[in-house]
Amino acid sequence: MKLIFLGPPGAGKGTLAGLVSKEIGVPQISTGDIFREAIKRGTELGKKVKEIVGRGDLVPDELTVSLVRERLAEPDAAKGYILDGFPRTIPQAAALEQFQSLDAVVNFTIGDDVVVKRLSGREICKTCGAIYHVTNMPAKVKGVCDACGGPLYTRPDDSIESITNRLEVYKRQTEPLVEFYAARNLLKNIDSSKSPEDTLIQIRKALGYTR
Ligand code: ADP
């Protein structure tokens, strides 16, 4: 299955993409993770995007599209994938449809108030990328990943300024994609305001697979 997970920051795209990717056996491809990894390693790409990502603005379309094009050419993406965080603009979506045909776009719907609460308590494992929340989904031992024992950290773009900006950027640049994919009959709306488990059940139903 070739899937896009669409929705505002904090909607649960990353968490659910991880779960669904395991269940259906296709890779999760997160442009945000690719950029963060490049920043961590201090590569050319990382240097180019560090400030943009820190502010919560979007990396230029051309750069992002060529990166995704290369990633989708890898053998593991031939049978399917979940794109998590891409496309984020109409030009990115238009570019993607020139070389890929999709099976569905899962659109996570959720209120701004819930999103802000989630993002302002989010913690991520430095080693394996597992996602926690200080109050909603705390690690068993504070600051330590349940899954791999790695240290937890707060993303620099989860500051309140950057969260507010990311929400504005989402509304202005990414939300128009909902119409774009509805017009192509690909859209599956999913309410992701409850637990990851509840959201996962809805996604299985919408995509028509069972565990
Ligand atoms: P979130 O959905 O929580 O905002 P992501 O991990 O998807 O976070 O993305 C983090 C940052 O990476 C974005 O704020 C943006 O700067 C950059 N980014 C990720 N995907 C894209 C994209 N498709 N186009 C442009 N910039 C992107």
CSV table of N, CA and C in Angstrom, one decimal, residues 60-194:
chain,number,residue,atom,x,y,z
A,60,PRO,N,12.5,24.4,1.6
A,60,PRO,CA,12.0,24.6,0.2
A,60,PRO,C,11.6,23.4,-0.5
A,61,ASP,N,10.5,23.5,-1.3
A,61,ASP,CA,9.9,22.4,-2.0
A,61,ASP,C,10.9,21.6,-2.9
A,62,GLU,N,11.7,22.3,-3.6
A,62,GLU,CA,12.6,21.6,-4.6
A,62,GLU,C,13.5,20.6,-3.9
A,63,LEU,N,14.1,21.1,-2.8
A,63,LEU,CA,15.0,20.3,-2.0
A,63,LEU,C,14.2,19.1,-1.4
A,64,THR,N,13.1,19.3,-0.8
A,64,THR,CA,12.3,18.3,-0.2
A,64,THR,C,11.9,17.2,-1.2
A,65,VAL,N,11.4,17.7,-2.3
A,65,VAL,CA,10.9,16.8,-3.4
A,65,VAL,C,12.0,15.9,-3.9
A,66,SER,N,13.2,16.5,-4.1
A,66,SER,CA,14.3,15.6,-4.7
A,66,SER,C,14.7,14.6,-3.6
A,67,LEU,N,14.7,15.0,-2.4
A,67,LEU,CA,15.0,14.0,-1.3
A,67,LEU,C,14.1,12.8,-1.3
A,68,VAL,N,12.8,13.1,-1.4
A,68,VAL,CA,11.7,12.1,-1.3
A,68,VAL,C,11.8,11.2,-2.6
A,69,ARG,N,12.1,11.9,-3.7
A,69,ARG,CA,12.2,11.1,-5.0
A,69,ARG,C,13.3,10.1,-4.8
A,70,GLU,N,14.4,10.5,-4.3
A,70,GLU,CA,15.5,9.5,-4.1
A,70,GLU,C,15.2,8.4,-3.1
A,71,ARG,N,14.5,8.8,-2.0
A,71,ARG,CA,14.2,7.8,-1.0
A,71,ARG,C,13.2,6.8,-1.6
A,72,LEU,N,12.2,7.2,-2.4
A,72,LEU,CA,11.2,6.3,-2.9
A,72,LEU,C,11.8,5.4,-4.0
A,73,ALA,N,13.0,5.7,-4.5
A,73,ALA,CA,13.6,4.9,-5.5
A,73,ALA,C,14.4,3.7,-4.8
A,74,GLU,N,14.5,3.7,-3.5
A,74,GLU,CA,15.1,2.6,-2.8
A,74,GLU,C,14.3,1.4,-2.9
A,75,PRO,N,14.9,0.2,-2.9
A,75,PRO,CA,14.1,-1.0,-3.2
A,75,PRO,C,13.0,-1.3,-2.1
A,76,ASP,N,13.3,-0.9,-0.9
A,76,ASP,CA,12.3,-1.2,0.1
A,76,ASP,C,10.9,-0.5,-0.1
A,77,ALA,N,11.0,0.6,-0.9
A,77,ALA,CA,9.7,1.4,-1.1
A,77,ALA,C,9.0,0.9,-2.3
A,78,ALA,N,9.5,-0.1,-3.0
A,78,ALA,CA,8.8,-0.5,-4.3
A,78,ALA,C,7.4,-1.1,-4.0
A,79,LYS,N,7.3,-1.8,-2.9
A,79,LYS,CA,5.9,-2.5,-2.7
A,79,LYS,C,5.0,-1.6,-1.9
A,80,GLY,N,5.5,-0.5,-1.4
A,80,GLY,CA,4.6,0.4,-0.6
A,80,GLY,C,5.4,1.2,0.4
A,81,TYR,N,4.7,2.2,1.0
A,81,TYR,CA,5.3,3.0,2.0
A,81,TYR,C,4.3,3.9,2.7
A,82,ILE,N,4.7,4.5,3.8
A,82,ILE,CA,3.8,5.5,4.5
A,82,ILE,C,4.6,6.8,4.5
A,83,LEU,N,4.2,7.8,3.8
A,83,LEU,CA,4.8,9.1,3.8
A,83,LEU,C,4.3,9.8,5.0
A,84,ASP,N,5.1,10.2,5.9
A,84,ASP,CA,4.7,10.9,7.1
A,84,ASP,C,5.3,12.3,7.1
A,85,GLY,N,4.5,13.3,6.9
A,85,GLY,CA,5.0,14.7,6.8
A,85,GLY,C,5.3,15.1,5.4
A,86,PHE,N,5.0,14.4,4.4
A,86,PHE,CA,5.2,14.8,3.0
A,86,PHE,C,4.0,14.2,2.2
A,87,PRO,N,3.5,15.0,1.3
A,87,PRO,CA,3.7,16.4,1.0
A,87,PRO,C,3.1,17.3,2.0
A,88,ARG,N,3.6,18.5,2.0
A,88,ARG,CA,3.2,19.6,2.9
A,88,ARG,C,2.7,20.8,2.2
A,89,THR,N,2.9,20.8,0.9
A,89,THR,CA,2.4,22.0,0.1
A,89,THR,C,1.8,21.4,-1.2
A,90,ILE,N,1.0,22.3,-1.9
A,90,ILE,CA,0.4,21.8,-3.2
A,90,ILE,C,1.5,21.5,-4.2
A,91,PRO,N,2.5,22.4,-4.4
A,91,PRO,CA,3.6,22.0,-5.3
A,91,PRO,C,4.2,20.6,-5.0
A,92,GLN,N,4.4,20.3,-3.7
A,92,GLN,CA,5.0,19.0,-3.4
A,92,GLN,C,4.1,17.9,-3.8
A,93,ALA,N,2.8,18.1,-3.6
A,93,ALA,CA,1.8,17.0,-3.9
A,93,ALA,C,1.7,16.9,-5.5
A,94,ALA,N,1.8,18.0,-6.2
A,94,ALA,CA,1.7,18.0,-7.6
A,94,ALA,C,2.9,17.3,-8.2
A,95,ALA,N,4.1,17.5,-7.6
A,95,ALA,CA,5.3,16.8,-8.0
A,95,ALA,C,5.2,15.3,-7.8
A,96,LEU,N,4.7,15.0,-6.6
A,96,LEU,CA,4.6,13.5,-6.2
A,96,LEU,C,3.8,12.8,-7.2
A,97,GLU,N,2.7,13.4,-7.6
A,97,GLU,CA,1.7,12.6,-8.5
A,97,GLU,C,2.3,12.4,-9.9
A,98,GLN,N,3.4,13.2,-10.2
A,98,GLN,CA,4.0,12.9,-11.5
A,98,GLN,C,4.8,11.6,-11.5
A,99,PHE,N,5.2,11.1,-10.4
A,99,PHE,CA,5.9,9.9,-10.4
A,99,PHE,C,5.5,8.7,-9.5
A,100,GLN,N,4.4,9.0,-8.8
A,100,GLN,CA,3.8,7.9,-7.9
A,100,GLN,C,2.3,7.9,-7.9
A,101,SER,N,1.7,6.7,-7.9
A,101,SER,CA,0.3,6.7,-7.7
A,101,SER,C,-0.1,6.1,-6.3
A,102,LEU,N,-0.9,6.8,-5.6
A,102,LEU,CA,-1.2,6.5,-4.2
A,102,LEU,C,-2.4,5.6,-4.0
A,103,ASP,N,-2.5,4.9,-2.9
A,103,ASP,CA,-3.7,4.1,-2.6
A,103,ASP,C,-4.7,4.9,-1.7
A,104,ALA,N,-4.1,5.7,-0.8
A,104,ALA,CA,-5.0,6.4,0.1
A,104,ALA,C,-4.2,7.5,0.9
A,105,VAL,N,-5.0,8.5,1.3
A,105,VAL,CA,-4.4,9.6,2.1
A,105,VAL,C,-5.2,9.6,3.4
A,106,VAL,N,-4.5,9.3,4.5
A,106,VAL,CA,-5.1,9.3,5.8
A,106,VAL,C,-5.0,10.7,6.4
A,107,ASN,N,-6.1,11.3,6.7
A,107,ASN,CA,-6.1,12.7,7.1
A,107,ASN,C,-6.5,12.8,8.6
A,108,PHE,N,-5.6,13.1,9.5
A,108,PHE,CA,-5.9,13.1,10.9
A,108,PHE,C,-6.5,14.5,11.3
A,109,THR,N,-7.7,14.4,11.9
A,109,THR,CA,-8.4,15.6,12.3
A,109,THR,C,-8.4,15.7,13.8
A,110,ILE,N,-8.1,17.0,14.3
A,110,ILE,CA,-7.9,17.2,15.7
A,110,ILE,C,-7.9,18.7,16.0
A,111,GLY,N,-8.4,19.1,17.2
A,111,GLY,CA,-8.5,20.5,17.5
A,111,GLY,C,-7.1,21.1,17.8
A,112,ASP,N,-7.0,22.4,17.6
A,112,ASP,CA,-5.7,23.1,17.9
A,112,ASP,C,-5.3,23.0,19.4
A,113,ASP,N,-6.4,23.1,20.3
A,113,ASP,CA,-6.1,23.0,21.7
A,113,ASP,C,-5.4,21.7,22.1
A,114,VAL,N,-5.9,20.6,21.5
A,114,VAL,CA,-5.3,19.3,21.9
A,114,VAL,C,-3.9,19.2,21.3
A,115,VAL,N,-3.7,19.7,20.1
A,115,VAL,CA,-2.4,19.7,19.5
A,115,VAL,C,-1.3,20.5,20.3
A,116,VAL,N,-1.7,21.6,20.8
A,116,VAL,CA,-0.7,22.4,21.6
A,116,VAL,C,-0.4,21.7,22.9
A,117,LYS,N,-1.4,21.1,23.5
A,117,LYS,CA,-1.1,20.4,24.8
A,117,LYS,C,-0.2,19.2,24.5
A,118,ARG,N,-0.4,18.5,23.4
A,118,ARG,CA,0.4,17.3,23.1
A,118,ARG,C,1.8,17.7,22.8
A,119,LEU,N,2.0,18.7,22.0
A,119,LEU,CA,3.4,19.1,21.5
A,119,LEU,C,4.2,19.7,22.7
A,120,SER,N,3.5,20.4,23.6
A,120,SER,CA,4.3,21.1,24.6
A,120,SER,C,4.7,20.1,25.7
A,121,GLY,N,4.3,18.8,25.6
A,121,GLY,CA,4.8,17.9,26.6
A,121,GLY,C,5.6,16.7,25.9
A,122,ARG,N,5.8,16.8,24.7
A,122,ARG,CA,6.4,15.7,23.9
A,122,ARG,C,7.8,15.4,24.2
A,123,GLU,N,8.2,14.2,24.3
A,123,GLU,CA,9.6,13.7,24.5
A,123,GLU,C,9.9,12.6,23.5
A,124,ILE,N,11.1,12.6,23.0
A,124,ILE,CA,11.5,11.6,22.0
A,124,ILE,C,12.8,10.9,22.4
A,125,CYS,N,12.8,9.6,22.1
A,125,CYS,CA,14.0,8.9,22.4
A,125,CYS,C,15.1,9.2,21.4
A,126,LYS,N,16.3,9.6,21.9
A,126,LYS,CA,17.4,10.0,21.0
A,126,LYS,C,17.9,8.8,20.2
A,127,THR,N,17.7,7.6,20.8
A,127,THR,CA,18.3,6.4,20.1
A,127,THR,C,17.3,5.8,19.1
A,128,CYS,N,16.1,5.5,19.5
A,128,CYS,CA,15.2,4.8,18.6
A,128,CYS,C,14.0,5.6,18.1
A,129,GLY,N,13.8,6.8,18.6
A,129,GLY,CA,12.8,7.7,18.0
A,129,GLY,C,11.4,7.5,18.6
A,130,ALA,N,11.3,6.6,19.6
A,130,ALA,CA,10.0,6.4,20.2
A,130,ALA,C,9.4,7.7,20.8
A,131,ILE,N,8.1,7.9,20.8
A,131,ILE,CA,7.5,9.1,21.2
A,131,ILE,C,6.8,9.0,22.5
A,132,TYR,N,7.0,9.9,23.5
A,132,TYR,CA,6.4,9.9,24.8
A,132,TYR,C,5.7,11.3,25.1
A,133,HIS,N,4.9,11.3,26.1
A,133,HIS,CA,4.4,12.6,26.6
A,133,HIS,C,4.5,12.7,28.1
A,134,VAL,N,5.0,13.8,28.6
A,134,VAL,CA,5.2,13.9,30.1
A,134,VAL,C,4.0,13.5,30.9
A,135,THR,N,2.8,13.9,30.5
A,135,THR,CA,1.6,13.5,31.3
A,135,THR,C,0.7,12.5,30.6
A,136,ASN,N,0.5,12.6,29.3
A,136,ASN,CA,-0.4,11.6,28.6
A,136,ASN,C,0.2,10.2,28.4
A,137,MET,N,1.5,10.2,28.1
A,137,MET,CA,2.1,8.9,27.8
A,137,MET,C,3.6,8.8,28.3
A,138,PRO,N,3.7,8.9,29.7
A,138,PRO,CA,5.0,9.1,30.3
A,138,PRO,C,5.9,7.8,30.2
A,139,ALA,N,7.2,7.9,30.1
A,139,ALA,CA,8.0,6.7,30.1
A,139,ALA,C,8.0,6.2,31.6
A,140,LYS,N,8.2,4.9,31.7
A,140,LYS,CA,8.2,4.3,33.0
A,140,LYS,C,9.2,4.9,34.0
A,141,VAL,N,10.4,5.1,33.5
A,141,VAL,CA,11.4,5.8,34.2
A,141,VAL,C,11.6,7.1,33.5
A,142,LYS,N,11.5,8.2,34.3
A,142,LYS,CA,11.6,9.6,33.8
A,142,LYS,C,12.9,9.8,32.9
A,143,GLY,N,12.7,10.2,31.7
A,143,GLY,CA,13.9,10.6,30.9
A,143,GLY,C,14.5,9.4,30.2
A,144,VAL,N,14.0,8.2,30.4
A,144,VAL,CA,14.6,7.0,29.8
A,144,VAL,C,13.6,6.2,29.0
A,145,CYS,N,14.0,5.8,27.7
A,145,CYS,CA,13.1,5.1,26.8
A,145,CYS,C,12.7,3.7,27.3
A,146,ASP,N,11.4,3.4,27.4
A,146,ASP,CA,10.9,2.1,27.8
A,146,ASP,C,11.4,1.0,26.8
A,147,ALA,N,11.4,1.4,25.5
A,147,ALA,CA,11.8,0.4,24.5
A,147,ALA,C,13.2,0.0,24.4
A,148,CYS,N,14.1,1.0,24.5
A,148,CYS,CA,15.5,0.7,24.3
A,148,CYS,C,16.5,1.3,25.4
A,149,GLY,N,16.0,2.0,26.3
A,149,GLY,CA,16.8,2.5,27.4
A,149,GLY,C,17.6,3.8,27.0
A,150,GLY,N,17.3,4.3,25.8
A,150,GLY,CA,18.0,5.5,25.3
A,150,GLY,C,17.5,6.8,26.1
A,151,PRO,N,18.2,7.9,26.0
A,151,PRO,CA,17.8,9.1,26.7
A,151,PRO,C,16.7,9.8,25.9
A,152,LEU,N,15.7,10.4,26.7
A,152,LEU,CA,14.7,11.2,26.0
A,152,LEU,C,15.0,12.7,25.9
A,153,TYR,N,14.6,13.3,24.9
A,153,TYR,CA,14.8,14.8,24.7
A,153,TYR,C,13.6,15.5,24.2
A,154,THR,N,13.6,16.8,24.3
A,154,THR,CA,12.5,17.6,23.7
A,154,THR,C,13.0,18.2,22.4
A,155,ARG,N,12.2,18.1,21.4
A,155,ARG,CA,12.6,18.6,20.1
A,155,ARG,C,12.7,20.2,20.2
A,156,PRO,N,13.8,20.8,19.7
A,156,PRO,CA,14.0,22.2,19.8
A,156,PRO,C,12.8,23.0,19.1
A,157,ASP,N,12.1,22.3,18.1
A,157,ASP,CA,11.0,23.0,17.5
A,157,ASP,C,9.7,22.7,18.3
A,158,ASP,N,9.7,22.1,19.5
A,158,ASP,CA,8.6,22.0,20.3
A,158,ASP,C,8.5,23.1,21.3
A,159,SER,N,9.2,24.2,21.1
A,159,SER,CA,9.0,25.4,21.9
A,159,SER,C,7.7,26.0,21.6
A,160,ILE,N,7.1,26.9,22.5
A,160,ILE,CA,5.8,27.4,22.2
A,160,ILE,C,5.8,28.3,21.0
A,161,GLU,N,6.8,29.1,20.7
A,161,GLU,CA,6.9,29.9,19.5
A,161,GLU,C,6.8,29.1,18.3
A,162,SER,N,7.6,28.1,18.3
A,162,SER,CA,7.7,27.2,17.1
A,162,SER,C,6.5,26.4,16.9
A,163,ILE,N,5.8,26.0,18.0
A,163,ILE,CA,4.6,25.2,17.8
A,163,ILE,C,3.5,26.1,17.2
A,164,THR,N,3.4,27.4,17.7
A,164,THR,CA,2.4,28.3,17.1
A,164,THR,C,2.7,28.6,15.7
A,165,ASN,N,4.0,28.8,15.3
A,165,ASN,CA,4.3,29.0,13.9
A,165,ASN,C,4.0,27.7,13.1
A,166,ARG,N,4.3,26.5,13.6
A,166,ARG,CA,4.0,25.3,12.8
A,166,ARG,C,2.5,25.2,12.5
A,167,LEU,N,1.7,25.5,13.5
A,167,LEU,CA,0.3,25.5,13.3
A,167,LEU,C,-0.2,26.4,12.2
A,168,GLU,N,0.4,27.6,12.2
A,168,GLU,CA,0.0,28.6,11.2
A,168,GLU,C,0.5,28.2,9.8
A,169,VAL,N,1.7,27.7,9.8
A,169,VAL,CA,2.2,27.2,8.5
A,169,VAL,C,1.3,26.0,8.0
A,170,TYR,N,0.9,25.2,8.9
A,170,TYR,CA,0.0,24.1,8.5
A,170,TYR,C,-1.2,24.6,7.8
A,171,LYS,N,-1.9,25.5,8.5
A,171,LYS,CA,-3.2,26.1,8.0
A,171,LYS,C,-3.0,26.7,6.6
A,172,ARG,N,-1.9,27.5,6.5
A,172,ARG,CA,-1.7,28.3,5.3
A,172,ARG,C,-1.3,27.4,4.1
A,173,GLN,N,-0.3,26.5,4.4
A,173,GLN,CA,0.4,25.8,3.3
A,173,GLN,C,-0.1,24.3,3.1
A,174,THR,N,-0.4,23.7,4.2
A,174,THR,CA,-0.7,22.2,4.1
A,174,THR,C,-2.1,21.9,4.1
A,175,GLU,N,-3.0,22.6,4.8
A,175,GLU,CA,-4.4,22.3,4.8
A,175,GLU,C,-5.1,22.2,3.4
A,176,PRO,N,-4.6,23.1,2.5
A,176,PRO,CA,-5.2,23.0,1.1
A,176,PRO,C,-5.1,21.6,0.5
A,177,LEU,N,-4.2,20.7,1.0
A,177,LEU,CA,-4.0,19.4,0.5
A,177,LEU,C,-5.2,18.5,0.8
A,178,VAL,N,-6.0,18.9,1.8
A,178,VAL,CA,-7.2,18.1,2.1
A,178,VAL,C,-8.2,18.1,0.9
A,179,GLU,N,-8.4,19.3,0.4
A,179,GLU,CA,-9.2,19.5,-0.8
A,179,GLU,C,-8.6,18.8,-2.0
A,180,PHE,N,-7.3,18.9,-2.2
A,180,PHE,CA,-6.6,18.4,-3.3
A,180,PHE,C,-6.8,16.8,-3.4
A,181,TYR,N,-6.7,16.2,-2.2
A,181,TYR,CA,-6.8,14.7,-2.2
A,181,TYR,C,-8.3,14.3,-2.2
A,182,ALA,N,-9.1,15.1,-1.6
A,182,ALA,CA,-10.6,14.8,-1.6
A,182,ALA,C,-11.0,14.7,-3.1
A,183,ALA,N,-10.6,15.7,-3.9
A,183,ALA,CA,-10.9,15.8,-5.3
A,183,ALA,C,-10.5,14.5,-6.1
A,184,ARG,N,-9.5,13.8,-5.5
A,184,ARG,CA,-8.9,12.6,-6.2
A,184,ARG,C,-9.5,11.4,-5.5
A,185,ASN,N,-10.5,11.6,-4.7
A,185,ASN,CA,-11.1,10.4,-4.0
A,185,ASN,C,-10.2,9.5,-3.2
A,186,LEU,N,-9.2,10.2,-2.6
A,186,LEU,CA,-8.2,9.4,-1.9
A,186,LEU,C,-8.3,9.6,-0.4
A,187,LEU,N,-9.1,10.5,0.1
A,187,LEU,CA,-9.1,11.0,1.5
A,187,LEU,C,-9.8,10.1,2.4
A,188,LYS,N,-9.2,9.7,3.5
A,188,LYS,CA,-9.8,9.0,4.6
A,188,LYS,C,-9.7,9.8,5.9
A,189,ASN,N,-10.7,10.4,6.4
A,189,ASN,CA,-10.6,11.3,7.6
A,189,ASN,C,-10.7,10.4,8.8
A,190,ILE,N,-9.8,10.7,9.7
A,190,ILE,CA,-9.6,9.9,11.0
A,190,ILE,C,-9.5,10.9,12.2
A,191,ASP,N,-10.4,10.7,13.2
A,191,ASP,CA,-10.3,11.5,14.3
A,191,ASP,C,-9.2,11.0,15.3
A,192,SER,N,-8.2,11.8,15.4
A,192,SER,CA,-7.1,11.3,16.2
A,192,SER,C,-6.9,12.0,17.6
A,193,SER,N,-8.1,12.5,18.1
A,193,SER,CA,-8.0,13.2,19.4
A,193,SER,C,-7.9,12.3,20.6
A,194,LYS,N,-8.2,11.0,20.4
A,194,LYS,CA,-8.2,10.1,21.5
A,194,LYS,C,-6.9,9.4,21.6
